[in-house]
Short mmCIF file of C-alpha atoms in Angstrom, two decimals:
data_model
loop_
_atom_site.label_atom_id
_atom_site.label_comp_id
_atom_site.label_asym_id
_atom_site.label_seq_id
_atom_site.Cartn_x
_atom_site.Cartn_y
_atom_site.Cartn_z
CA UNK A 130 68.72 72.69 91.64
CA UNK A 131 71.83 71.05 89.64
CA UNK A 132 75.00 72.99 89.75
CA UNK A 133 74.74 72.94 86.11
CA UNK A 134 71.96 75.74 86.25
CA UNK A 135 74.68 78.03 88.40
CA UNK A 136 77.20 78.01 85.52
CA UNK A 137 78.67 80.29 83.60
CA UNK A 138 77.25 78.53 80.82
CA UNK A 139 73.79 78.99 81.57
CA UNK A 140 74.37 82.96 82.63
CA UNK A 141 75.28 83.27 79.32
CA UNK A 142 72.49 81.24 77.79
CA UNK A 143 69.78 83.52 79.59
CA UNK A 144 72.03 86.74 78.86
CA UNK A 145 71.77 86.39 74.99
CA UNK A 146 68.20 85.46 75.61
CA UNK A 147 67.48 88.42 77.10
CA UNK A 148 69.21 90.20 75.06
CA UNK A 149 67.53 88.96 71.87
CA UNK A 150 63.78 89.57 73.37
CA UNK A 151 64.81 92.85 74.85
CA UNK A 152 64.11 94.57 71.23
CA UNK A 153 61.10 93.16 70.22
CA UNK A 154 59.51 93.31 73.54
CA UNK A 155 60.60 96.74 73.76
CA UNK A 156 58.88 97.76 70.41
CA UNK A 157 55.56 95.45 70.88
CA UNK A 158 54.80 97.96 74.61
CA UNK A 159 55.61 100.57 72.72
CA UNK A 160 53.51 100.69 70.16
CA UNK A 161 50.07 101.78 71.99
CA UNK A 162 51.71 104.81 73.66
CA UNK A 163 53.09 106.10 70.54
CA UNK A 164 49.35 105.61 68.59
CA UNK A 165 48.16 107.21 71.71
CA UNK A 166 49.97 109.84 71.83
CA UNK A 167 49.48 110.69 67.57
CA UNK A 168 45.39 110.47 68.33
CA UNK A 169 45.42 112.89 71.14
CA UNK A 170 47.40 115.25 68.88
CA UNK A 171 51.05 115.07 71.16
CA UNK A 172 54.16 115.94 69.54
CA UNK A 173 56.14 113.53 68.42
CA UNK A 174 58.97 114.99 70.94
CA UNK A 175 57.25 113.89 73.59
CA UNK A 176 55.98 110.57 72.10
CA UNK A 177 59.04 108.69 71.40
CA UNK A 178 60.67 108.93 74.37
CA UNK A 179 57.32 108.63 76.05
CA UNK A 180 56.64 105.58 73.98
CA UNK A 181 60.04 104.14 75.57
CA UNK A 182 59.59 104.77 78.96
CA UNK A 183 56.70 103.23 78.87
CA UNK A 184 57.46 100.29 77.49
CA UNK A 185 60.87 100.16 80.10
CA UNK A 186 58.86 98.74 82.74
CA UNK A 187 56.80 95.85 81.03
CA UNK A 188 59.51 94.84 79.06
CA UNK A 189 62.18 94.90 82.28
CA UNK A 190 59.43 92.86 84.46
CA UNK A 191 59.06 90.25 81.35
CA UNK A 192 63.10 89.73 81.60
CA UNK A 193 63.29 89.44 85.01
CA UNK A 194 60.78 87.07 85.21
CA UNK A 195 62.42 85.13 82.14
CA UNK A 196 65.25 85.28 84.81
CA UNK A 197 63.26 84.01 88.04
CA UNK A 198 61.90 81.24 85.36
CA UNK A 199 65.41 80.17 84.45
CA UNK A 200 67.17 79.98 87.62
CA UNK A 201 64.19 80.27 90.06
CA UNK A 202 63.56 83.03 92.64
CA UNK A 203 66.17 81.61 95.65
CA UNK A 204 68.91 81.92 92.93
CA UNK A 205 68.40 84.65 90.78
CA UNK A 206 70.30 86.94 92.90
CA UNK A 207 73.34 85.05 91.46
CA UNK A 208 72.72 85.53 88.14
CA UNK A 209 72.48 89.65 88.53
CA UNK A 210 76.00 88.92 90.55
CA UNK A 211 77.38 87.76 87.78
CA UNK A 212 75.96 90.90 85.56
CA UNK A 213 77.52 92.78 87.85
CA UNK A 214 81.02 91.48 87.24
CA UNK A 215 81.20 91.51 83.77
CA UNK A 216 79.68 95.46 83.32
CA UNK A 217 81.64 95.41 80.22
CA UNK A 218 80.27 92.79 78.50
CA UNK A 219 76.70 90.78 79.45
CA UNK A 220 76.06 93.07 81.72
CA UNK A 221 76.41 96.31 80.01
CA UNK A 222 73.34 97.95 80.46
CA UNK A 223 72.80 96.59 84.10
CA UNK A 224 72.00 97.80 87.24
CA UNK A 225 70.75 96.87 90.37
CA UNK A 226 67.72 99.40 90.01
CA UNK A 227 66.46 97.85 87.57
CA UNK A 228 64.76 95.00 89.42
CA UNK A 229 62.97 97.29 91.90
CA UNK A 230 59.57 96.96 91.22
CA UNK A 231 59.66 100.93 92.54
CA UNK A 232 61.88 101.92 89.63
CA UNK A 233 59.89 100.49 87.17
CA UNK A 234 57.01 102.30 88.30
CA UNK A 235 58.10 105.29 88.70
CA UNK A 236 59.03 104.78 85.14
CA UNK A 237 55.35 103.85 84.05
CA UNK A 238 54.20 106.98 86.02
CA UNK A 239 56.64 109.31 84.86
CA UNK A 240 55.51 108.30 81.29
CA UNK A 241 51.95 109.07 81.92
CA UNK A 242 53.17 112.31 83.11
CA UNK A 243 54.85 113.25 80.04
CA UNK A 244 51.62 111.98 77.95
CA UNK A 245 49.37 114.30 79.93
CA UNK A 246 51.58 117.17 79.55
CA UNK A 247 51.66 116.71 76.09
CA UNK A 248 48.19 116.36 75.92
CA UNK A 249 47.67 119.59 77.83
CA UNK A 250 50.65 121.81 76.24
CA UNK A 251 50.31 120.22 72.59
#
């Protein structure tokens, strides 16, 4: 690997990237939940944020593998250093959780939670 792909330069190339598919990927998961949820009859305050925590996971295991793609899996870790430093800027919404394949889990299961109670209180 080149030095050129440890640069800020490139950081900031898969930072916008991200950044850009974040929304779209976000709404395309999304979208099954929420039609889900409106044929089982769940209200609709338990189906958009239900809708998003669902979609949390995929979405955050598409970017980080966007990530491992880009800078490849020995050298990822410095990319998520670099979030780290600038927590004002590209790395905003960042945190280390977020990578742990046990957080997003727990997000995917904690949405199927909220659809079933829902389901069963709606």
């Amino acid at each position: 690997m080149s030095t050129s792909e440890l640069s800020e330069k490139n950081y900031r190339r898969i930072a916008f990237i991200n950044w850009a598919l974040s929304v779209p990927l976000l709404l395309i998961f999304a979208w099954p939940y929420y039609f889900l949820c409106d044929s089982l009859g769940v209200n609709q305050m338990i189906a958009y944020p239900g809708s998003i925590i669902f979609a949390l996971p995929f979405m955050l295991t598409i970017l980080h593998g966007h990530v491992t793609t880009a800078m490849g899996a020995l050298h990822r870790h410095h990319y998520y250093n670099w979030l780290k430093g600038h927590p004002l800027t590209y790395g905003m919404l960042f945190h280390p959780i977020i990578i742990s394949t046990r957080f997003r889990l727990s997000l995917f299961f904690f949405s199927l939670i909220l659809l079933t109670t829902g389901f069963v209180t709606g």
